[in-house]
């Protein structure tokens, strides 16, 4: 049996932290970044003992452990965002979702409309409402139940590969509807083309009503055979008893917009290398950003304060769940004495930090590393004088701006593959140089770390130094196998036409399989 020991994270070894620490002071004075000042300041203090901590002590051996405060930010801090993700996904899978089949449905919008949501973030609410209206009308039509209610958990993600602005909708939807009596009725399979057309029609009409587009734009997009509105519903729905699958799906809906494993920050040049899946247009799986551009790209994905990322509709709405809870209480009152009835919880249970660490890493963070006892809290340290009094004897008292250059050990390596010659360049940390030749490392564990370098890409000018390529042709061929060709090809929706204002198109014929007036009443 392997005994795991908790190792606290080192937030200052985070490449994103180092990037913001070095370049944010020069950018924060611009008016466009004024609204992000408090968010970035909290992110830079996340996990910093100088900002306060909780003291823990082992009662058996007097060993002490200091737990730093966190920033609790969404989107910008990957660690705090993941904590929210785990809590919310457990609530969705175990409390909100009923034990019935569910589907994961993804709805997208064409590239032409995406800048509208970037300039006016309030329009993102139209994506939620349009998806709710389209799915409810479609499921009622499929089940022949005019008042049935589906259960919908809807999240809007604004990021795509390489953190590009790409608003799209992820939905956990029941594979049918609940009738007035609460009985679930499964919808027959198929009908996805009708749902895609209804999604396109509903969203365009809502955007027109909001004043974001005109009637002429609606007619143009409705007339396109490939308008960029796509739908993906997977192969089969999740089984009714698959609670673990619903939790994984909820975590996917709520995931952070970026991955720290994909970021390589070069401090001397101020450039950032970001890896992702191979893009069908650029034919490579990385992009190089300047520091200001990458900061702007990341901040564009940070949600506004107070705006929920997940919304519940239909049978899963807060109103419907509250009515069912009240009905259950009324049923208990009618059959049991009043003093034996327990009131339902109005707030979801918040998992503790210790529970989340045990869930993710399988280690107890409050287990003493010296005697295996249980650490007990001594108190909260928040004032500057108390912080200095505790940290100074330990040699941890320093200024807030002191950088940290030591990160946790890692076996990951980075490889750039020359698309023209097939040569492989290892761009790993210095400690990985002892593991050459690189072919001794398993390719599967490093596939996501490989990047294709197109002819003409000069990485030396970008600040990323490339060592000499291996001379052995067989070794170069082995490196070439790290990257597979089974990437996603572009579909017809990626080649939609563009608007030509000087040639307005005729009005849309209005052919829809469901009356549009019924959508607004859903």
C-alpha positions as CSV (number, residue, x, y, z in Angstrom):
1,X,0.0,0.0,0.0
2,X,1.4,3.4,-1.0
3,X,1.1,6.1,1.7
4,X,0.5,9.4,0.0
5,X,1.6,12.7,1.6
6,X,0.1,16.0,0.9
7,X,2.4,18.6,-0.6
8,X,1.1,22.2,-0.7
9,X,1.0,23.9,-4.1
10,X,3.4,26.6,-4.9
11,X,1.4,29.3,-6.6
12,X,4.4,31.5,-7.4
13,X,5.8,28.7,-9.6
14,X,2.7,29.1,-11.7
15,X,3.7,30.5,-15.1
16,X,0.6,32.6,-15.2
17,X,1.4,34.1,-11.9
18,X,4.9,35.0,-13.0
19,X,3.5,36.5,-16.2
20,X,1.1,38.7,-14.4
21,X,3.6,39.6,-11.8
22,X,6.1,40.8,-14.4
23,X,3.8,42.6,-16.9
24,X,0.6,43.6,-15.1
25,X,2.0,46.8,-13.5
26,X,2.7,48.2,-16.9
27,X,-0.8,47.3,-18.2
28,X,-2.9,48.2,-15.2
29,X,-2.8,51.9,-15.8
30,X,-4.7,51.6,-19.1
31,X,-8.4,52.4,-18.7
32,X,-9.5,49.2,-20.4
33,X,-8.0,47.1,-17.6
34,X,-9.3,49.2,-14.7
35,X,-12.2,46.8,-13.9
36,X,-9.7,43.9,-13.6
37,X,-7.5,45.5,-11.0
38,X,-9.1,43.9,-7.9
39,X,-9.3,40.5,-9.6
40,X,-5.6,40.4,-10.6
41,X,-4.5,41.7,-7.2
42,X,-6.4,38.9,-5.4
43,X,-4.9,36.4,-7.8
44,X,-1.4,37.6,-7.1
45,X,-2.0,37.2,-3.3
46,X,-3.6,33.7,-3.7
47,X,-1.6,31.2,-1.6
48,X,0.7,33.9,-0.2
49,X,1.5,33.5,3.5
50,X,2.1,37.3,3.7
51,X,-1.6,37.8,3.1
52,X,-2.7,35.7,6.0
53,X,-3.1,32.0,6.9
54,X,-4.5,29.5,9.3
55,X,-2.2,27.8,11.8
56,X,-2.4,24.1,12.4
57,X,-0.5,22.1,15.0
58,X,0.0,18.5,15.9
59,X,-0.9,17.9,19.5
60,X,1.5,14.9,19.8
61,X,4.8,16.3,18.3
62,X,4.0,20.1,18.1
63,X,4.6,20.1,14.4
64,X,3.0,23.2,12.7
65,X,1.5,23.7,9.3
66,X,0.5,27.0,7.8
67,X,-2.4,27.1,5.3
68,X,-2.5,30.3,3.2
69,X,-5.6,32.1,2.2
70,X,-6.9,31.7,-1.3
71,X,-8.4,34.3,-3.7
72,X,-11.6,32.4,-4.6
73,X,-11.5,33.8,-8.1
74,X,-13.3,32.2,-11.1
75,X,-11.6,31.9,-14.4
76,X,-8.2,33.5,-13.6
77,X,-7.0,31.3,-10.7
78,X,-7.0,27.6,-11.9
79,X,-6.8,26.2,-8.3
80,X,-9.7,28.2,-6.9
81,X,-11.7,27.7,-10.1
82,X,-11.3,23.9,-9.7
83,X,-12.5,24.0,-6.2
84,X,-15.8,25.7,-7.4
85,X,-16.0,23.1,-10.2
86,X,-15.8,20.1,-7.8
87,X,-18.4,21.6,-5.5
88,X,-20.9,22.6,-8.2
89,X,-20.5,19.4,-10.2
90,X,-21.3,17.3,-7.1
91,X,-24.4,19.4,-6.5
92,X,-25.5,19.0,-10.1
93,X,-25.0,15.2,-10.3
94,X,-26.2,14.3,-6.8
95,X,-28.9,16.8,-6.0
96,X,-30.2,18.5,-9.2
97,X,-30.3,15.7,-11.8
98,X,-33.0,13.0,-11.5
99,X,-32.2,9.3,-12.0
100,X,-33.2,9.4,-15.7
101,X,-31.2,9.3,-18.9
102,X,-29.3,12.5,-19.8
103,X,-27.6,13.8,-22.9
104,X,-24.7,16.2,-23.4
105,X,-25.7,18.6,-26.1
106,X,-23.3,21.3,-27.5
107,X,-24.7,24.2,-29.6
108,X,-22.4,26.7,-31.4
109,X,-22.8,30.0,-33.3
110,X,-21.1,31.1,-36.5
111,X,-17.9,33.1,-36.4
112,X,-19.7,36.1,-37.8
113,X,-21.8,36.5,-34.7
114,X,-19.2,35.8,-32.0
115,X,-17.9,39.4,-31.8
116,X,-21.3,40.5,-30.8
117,X,-21.0,38.6,-27.6
118,X,-17.5,40.0,-27.0
119,X,-18.5,43.6,-27.3
120,X,-21.7,43.1,-25.3
121,X,-21.4,40.5,-22.6
122,X,-25.1,40.8,-21.6
123,X,-26.0,39.1,-24.9
124,X,-24.6,35.9,-23.5
125,X,-27.9,35.5,-21.6
126,X,-29.6,35.2,-24.9
127,X,-27.6,32.0,-25.5
128,X,-29.1,30.5,-22.3
129,X,-32.6,31.6,-23.1
130,X,-32.5,30.5,-26.8
131,X,-31.1,27.1,-25.9
132,X,-33.9,26.6,-23.3
133,X,-36.6,27.7,-25.7
134,X,-35.4,25.5,-28.5
135,X,-34.8,22.4,-26.4
136,X,-38.1,22.7,-24.6
137,X,-40.1,23.1,-27.8
138,X,-38.3,20.3,-29.5
139,X,-38.7,17.8,-26.7
140,X,-42.4,18.6,-26.3
141,X,-42.8,18.1,-30.0
142,X,-40.9,14.7,-29.9
143,X,-42.9,13.4,-26.9
144,X,-46.2,14.9,-28.0
145,X,-46.6,16.5,-24.5
146,X,-47.5,20.2,-24.9
147,X,-46.9,21.0,-21.2
148,X,-44.0,18.6,-20.4
149,X,-40.9,20.0,-18.8
150,X,-37.3,18.8,-19.5
151,X,-34.6,19.1,-17.0
152,X,-31.8,21.4,-18.3
153,X,-28.5,22.4,-16.8
154,X,-27.0,25.0,-19.2
155,X,-23.5,26.5,-19.2
156,X,-22.0,28.9,-21.7
157,X,-18.3,28.7,-22.4
158,X,-16.5,31.5,-24.2
159,X,-13.2,29.9,-24.9
160,X,-12.0,27.5,-27.6
161,X,-8.6,26.2,-28.7
162,X,-5.7,28.6,-27.9
163,X,-8.1,30.7,-25.7
164,X,-9.8,32.2,-28.8
165,X,-13.1,33.9,-28.2
166,X,-15.6,31.2,-29.1
167,X,-19.0,31.4,-27.2
168,X,-20.9,28.1,-27.3
169,X,-23.5,26.3,-25.1
170,X,-23.0,23.1,-23.2
171,X,-26.2,21.4,-21.9
172,X,-27.0,18.5,-19.6
173,X,-30.5,17.7,-20.8
174,X,-32.9,14.9,-19.9
175,X,-33.6,12.6,-22.8
176,X,-37.3,13.3,-22.4
177,X,-39.8,15.4,-20.4
178,X,-41.6,15.2,-17.1
179,X,-45.3,15.5,-17.3
180,X,-47.6,17.3,-14.8
181,X,-47.6,14.3,-12.5
182,X,-43.8,14.2,-12.4
183,X,-43.5,11.0,-14.5
184,X,-40.7,10.9,-17.0
185,X,-41.4,10.2,-20.6
186,X,-38.5,9.3,-22.9
187,X,-38.3,11.0,-26.2
188,X,-37.8,8.9,-29.4
189,X,-34.3,9.0,-30.9
190,X,-33.4,11.2,-33.9
191,X,-34.6,14.6,-34.9
192,X,-31.3,16.4,-34.4
193,X,-31.5,18.3,-37.7
194,X,-34.8,19.8,-36.6
195,X,-33.3,20.9,-33.3
196,X,-30.3,22.5,-35.0
197,X,-32.7,24.5,-37.3
198,X,-34.8,25.5,-34.3
199,X,-31.7,26.6,-32.4
200,X,-30.6,28.8,-35.3
201,X,-34.0,30.3,-35.7
202,X,-34.6,31.0,-32.0
203,X,-31.2,32.6,-31.4
204,X,-31.4,34.9,-34.4
205,X,-34.9,36.1,-33.4
206,X,-33.7,36.8,-29.9
207,X,-30.7,38.7,-31.1
208,X,-32.9,40.7,-33.4
209,X,-35.3,41.5,-30.6
210,X,-32.3,42.6,-28.5
211,X,-31.2,45.0,-31.2
212,X,-27.9,43.2,-31.8
213,X,-28.7,42.4,-35.5
214,X,-31.2,43.6,-38.1
215,X,-33.9,41.8,-40.1
216,X,-31.6,41.7,-43.1
217,X,-28.9,39.8,-41.1
218,X,-31.5,37.3,-40.0
219,X,-32.6,36.7,-43.5
220,X,-29.1,36.2,-44.7
221,X,-28.2,33.7,-42.0
222,X,-31.5,31.8,-42.4
223,X,-30.9,31.5,-46.1
224,X,-27.4,29.9,-45.8
225,X,-27.2,26.2,-46.2
226,X,-24.2,26.0,-43.8
227,X,-24.7,28.9,-41.5
228,X,-22.3,27.9,-38.8
229,X,-24.9,26.8,-36.3
230,X,-23.8,23.3,-35.3
231,X,-25.1,20.7,-32.9
232,X,-23.4,17.7,-31.2
233,X,-25.4,15.4,-29.1
234,X,-23.0,12.5,-28.8
235,X,-23.6,8.8,-29.6
236,X,-25.8,7.7,-26.8
237,X,-27.3,9.2,-23.6
238,X,-25.9,8.6,-20.1
239,X,-27.7,5.8,-18.3
240,X,-30.1,6.7,-15.5
241,X,-27.9,5.1,-12.9
242,X,-24.7,6.7,-14.1
243,X,-24.2,9.3,-11.4
244,X,-20.4,9.3,-11.9
245,X,-20.9,10.1,-15.6
246,X,-23.1,13.0,-14.8
247,X,-20.5,14.4,-12.4
248,X,-17.7,14.1,-15.0
249,X,-19.9,15.8,-17.5
250,X,-20.7,18.6,-15.0
251,X,-17.0,19.1,-14.3
252,X,-16.4,19.4,-18.1
253,X,-19.1,22.1,-18.3
254,X,-17.5,24.1,-15.5
255,X,-13.8,23.6,-16.3
256,X,-11.3,26.5,-16.3
257,X,-10.7,28.3,-19.6
258,X,-7.0,27.4,-19.7
259,X,-4.6,24.7,-18.6
260,X,-1.3,25.5,-16.7
261,X,0.3,22.4,-18.4
262,X,-0.1,24.1,-21.8
263,X,1.6,27.3,-20.8
264,X,5.4,28.0,-21.3
265,X,6.4,31.5,-20.3
266,X,9.8,32.9,-21.4
267,X,10.6,35.7,-19.0
268,X,13.6,37.2,-21.0
269,X,11.6,37.7,-24.2
270,X,8.2,38.1,-22.6
271,X,6.6,35.6,-25.0
272,X,4.2,32.8,-24.1
273,X,3.9,29.4,-25.9
274,X,0.5,27.9,-25.5
275,X,-0.3,24.4,-26.6
276,X,-3.6,22.8,-27.5
277,X,-5.1,20.3,-30.0
278,X,-3.9,20.6,-33.6
279,X,-5.9,23.3,-35.4
280,X,-7.3,22.4,-38.8
281,X,-6.5,25.8,-40.2
282,X,-2.9,26.5,-39.0
283,X,-2.0,22.7,-39.0
284,X,-0.1,23.1,-35.7
285,X,-1.0,22.6,-32.1
286,X,0.6,25.7,-30.5
287,X,0.5,29.5,-30.7
288,X,3.0,32.1,-29.6
289,X,1.6,35.2,-27.8
290,X,3.3,38.3,-26.5
291,X,2.8,38.9,-22.8
292,X,0.2,41.7,-23.2
293,X,-1.7,39.7,-25.8
294,X,-1.8,36.6,-23.6
295,X,-2.9,38.6,-20.6
296,X,-5.7,40.2,-22.6
297,X,-6.8,36.8,-24.0
298,X,-6.9,35.3,-20.5
299,X,-8.8,38.3,-18.9
300,X,-11.4,38.1,-21.7
301,X,-12.4,34.7,-20.4
302,X,-12.9,35.9,-16.8
303,X,-16.6,36.0,-16.0
304,X,-18.1,39.1,-14.6
305,X,-18.7,39.2,-10.8
306,X,-22.1,38.0,-9.8
307,X,-22.9,36.4,-13.2
308,X,-23.7,32.7,-12.8
309,X,-21.8,30.3,-15.1
310,X,-24.5,27.6,-14.8
311,X,-28.3,28.1,-15.0
312,X,-31.1,25.6,-14.4
313,X,-34.3,25.5,-16.4
314,X,-37.5,23.4,-16.6
315,X,-37.8,20.6,-14.2
316,X,-34.4,21.5,-12.7
317,X,-35.1,25.2,-12.1
318,X,-34.9,26.6,-8.6
319,X,-38.6,27.3,-8.6
320,X,-39.6,23.7,-9.6
321,X,-37.2,22.2,-7.1
322,X,-38.5,24.4,-4.4
323,X,-42.1,23.4,-5.2
324,X,-41.2,19.7,-5.0
325,X,-39.4,20.2,-1.7
326,X,-42.5,22.1,-0.3
327,X,-44.8,19.3,-1.5
328,X,-42.6,16.7,0.2
329,X,-42.8,18.7,3.5
330,X,-46.5,18.9,3.2
331,X,-46.8,15.2,2.7
332,X,-44.7,14.6,5.8
333,X,-46.9,16.9,7.9
334,X,-50.0,15.0,6.9
335,X,-48.6,11.6,7.9
336,X,-46.2,12.4,10.8
337,X,-46.3,14.5,14.0
338,X,-44.9,18.1,13.4
339,X,-42.0,17.7,15.9
340,X,-40.5,14.8,13.9
341,X,-40.3,16.7,10.6
342,X,-36.9,18.0,9.5
343,X,-36.8,21.1,7.4
344,X,-35.0,20.8,4.0
345,X,-31.6,22.5,3.5
346,X,-32.0,25.7,1.5
347,X,-28.3,26.0,0.9
348,X,-26.1,23.4,-0.7
349,X,-23.5,21.7,1.4
350,X,-20.0,23.3,1.0
351,X,-17.2,20.7,0.9
352,X,-14.3,21.6,3.1
353,X,-10.8,22.1,1.8
354,X,-9.7,18.8,3.5
355,X,-12.5,16.9,1.8
356,X,-11.6,18.2,-1.6
357,X,-7.9,17.4,-1.2
358,X,-8.7,13.9,-0.2
359,X,-11.1,13.5,-3.1
360,X,-8.6,14.7,-5.7
361,X,-5.3,13.5,-4.4
362,X,-6.2,10.7,-2.1
363,X,-4.1,12.1,0.8
364,X,-5.2,13.7,4.1
365,X,-3.7,17.2,4.2
366,X,-4.1,17.4,8.0
367,X,-2.1,14.2,8.7
368,X,1.1,15.1,10.5
369,X,4.1,14.1,8.3
370,X,6.2,13.4,11.4
371,X,4.0,11.2,13.7
372,X,0.9,10.6,11.5
373,X,-1.2,12.4,14.0
374,X,-4.0,14.8,13.2
375,X,-3.2,18.5,12.9
376,X,-5.6,20.8,14.9
377,X,-6.3,24.4,14.1
378,X,-4.7,27.0,16.4
379,X,-6.2,30.2,14.9
380,X,-6.4,32.6,12.0
381,X,-3.5,35.0,11.5
382,X,-4.5,38.1,9.5
383,X,-2.8,41.2,10.8
384,X,0.6,42.3,9.5
385,X,2.2,42.2,12.9
386,X,1.0,38.7,13.7
387,X,2.0,37.5,10.3
388,X,5.5,38.8,10.7
389,X,5.7,37.4,14.3
390,X,4.9,33.9,13.0
391,X,6.9,33.9,9.7
392,X,10.1,35.7,10.9
393,X,11.3,32.9,13.2
394,X,10.7,30.4,10.4
395,X,12.7,32.5,7.8
396,X,9.6,33.0,5.7
397,X,9.1,36.7,6.2
398,X,9.7,38.6,3.0
399,X,8.2,41.3,0.8
400,X,5.1,40.5,-1.2
401,X,7.0,41.0,-4.5
402,X,9.6,38.4,-3.9
403,X,9.5,35.9,-6.8
404,X,9.5,32.2,-6.4
405,X,11.4,30.3,-9.0
406,X,11.2,26.7,-7.6
407,X,8.2,24.6,-8.7
408,X,7.2,21.1,-7.9
409,X,9.2,18.3,-9.6
410,X,7.8,17.3,-13.0
411,X,8.6,14.6,-15.5
412,X,7.0,16.5,-18.4
413,X,9.1,17.6,-21.4
414,X,8.3,19.8,-24.3
415,X,9.1,19.0,-28.0
416,X,8.8,21.1,-31.1
417,X,8.5,19.1,-34.3
418,X,9.7,20.7,-37.5
419,X,7.0,20.1,-40.1
420,X,9.4,20.6,-43.0
421,X,12.3,18.3,-42.0
422,X,10.8,16.1,-39.3
423,X,13.5,17.0,-36.8
424,X,12.6,17.1,-33.1
425,X,13.8,19.9,-30.7
426,X,13.6,19.3,-27.0
427,X,12.6,22.4,-25.1
428,X,12.4,20.9,-21.6
429,X,13.7,22.3,-18.3
430,X,17.4,21.8,-17.6
431,X,16.8,18.8,-15.3
432,X,15.4,16.9,-18.2
433,X,18.6,17.1,-20.1
434,X,20.0,14.1,-18.2
435,X,17.3,11.9,-19.6
436,X,18.4,12.2,-23.2
437,X,17.9,10.6,-25.6
438,X,14.3,11.7,-25.5
439,X,13.0,8.5,-27.1
440,X,13.4,6.8,-23.8
441,X,10.3,8.6,-22.5
442,X,6.9,7.2,-23.3
443,X,5.3,9.0,-26.2
444,X,1.8,8.8,-24.8
445,X,2.6,10.7,-21.7
446,X,4.1,13.6,-23.7
447,X,1.8,13.8,-26.7
448,X,0.1,16.9,-25.4
449,X,3.4,18.5,-24.9
450,X,4.5,18.2,-28.5
451,X,4.1,21.1,-31.0
452,X,4.6,21.3,-34.7
453,X,6.9,24.0,-36.0
454,X,6.0,25.2,-39.5
455,X,8.8,26.2,-41.9
456,X,9.7,29.9,-41.4
457,X,8.9,29.9,-37.6
458,X,11.9,31.4,-35.9
459,X,11.6,30.4,-32.2
460,X,15.0,31.9,-31.4
461,X,13.7,35.4,-32.2
462,X,10.7,34.6,-30.0
463,X,12.9,33.8,-27.0
464,X,12.6,30.0,-27.1
465,X,16.0,28.5,-27.5
466,X,16.1,25.3,-29.5
467,X,19.0,22.8,-28.9
468,X,20.4,20.8,-31.7
469,X,18.2,18.2,-33.3
470,X,19.1,14.5,-33.0
471,X,21.4,13.3,-35.7
472,X,20.1,9.7,-35.8
473,X,17.4,9.5,-38.5
474,X,15.7,6.6,-36.7
475,X,15.5,8.8,-33.6
476,X,14.0,11.6,-35.6
477,X,11.4,9.2,-37.0
478,X,10.6,8.1,-33.5
479,X,10.0,11.7,-32.5
480,X,7.8,12.2,-35.5
481,X,5.5,9.5,-34.2
482,X,4.7,11.6,-31.1
483,X,2.2,13.5,-33.2
484,X,-0.7,11.7,-34.9
485,X,-2.7,12.8,-37.9
486,X,-6.1,11.9,-36.5
487,X,-7.1,15.5,-35.8
488,X,-10.5,17.0,-36.5
489,X,-11.1,18.1,-40.0
490,X,-13.1,21.2,-40.8
491,X,-16.7,20.7,-41.6
492,X,-19.0,22.7,-43.9
493,X,-20.0,25.1,-41.1
494,X,-16.4,26.5,-41.0
495,X,-16.8,27.8,-44.6
496,X,-19.8,30.0,-44.3
497,X,-20.1,33.1,-46.6
498,X,-19.8,36.7,-45.4
499,X,-22.2,39.6,-45.5
500,X,-22.3,41.8,-48.5
501,X,-24.3,44.9,-47.6
502,X,-24.6,46.2,-51.1
503,X,-26.6,43.1,-52.2
504,X,-29.4,42.6,-49.6
505,X,-31.0,39.2,-49.8
506,X,-34.8,38.6,-50.0
507,X,-36.8,38.1,-46.9
508,X,-36.7,34.7,-45.2
509,X,-39.5,32.3,-46.3
510,X,-40.2,31.5,-42.6
511,X,-40.2,27.7,-43.1
512,X,-40.0,26.2,-39.6
513,X,-41.4,23.0,-38.3
514,X,-42.7,24.6,-35.1
515,X,-44.5,27.9,-34.8
516,X,-42.3,30.7,-33.7
517,X,-45.0,32.3,-31.6
518,X,-44.9,29.3,-29.3
519,X,-41.3,29.7,-28.5
520,X,-41.7,33.0,-26.6
521,X,-44.2,31.4,-24.3
522,X,-41.9,28.6,-23.3
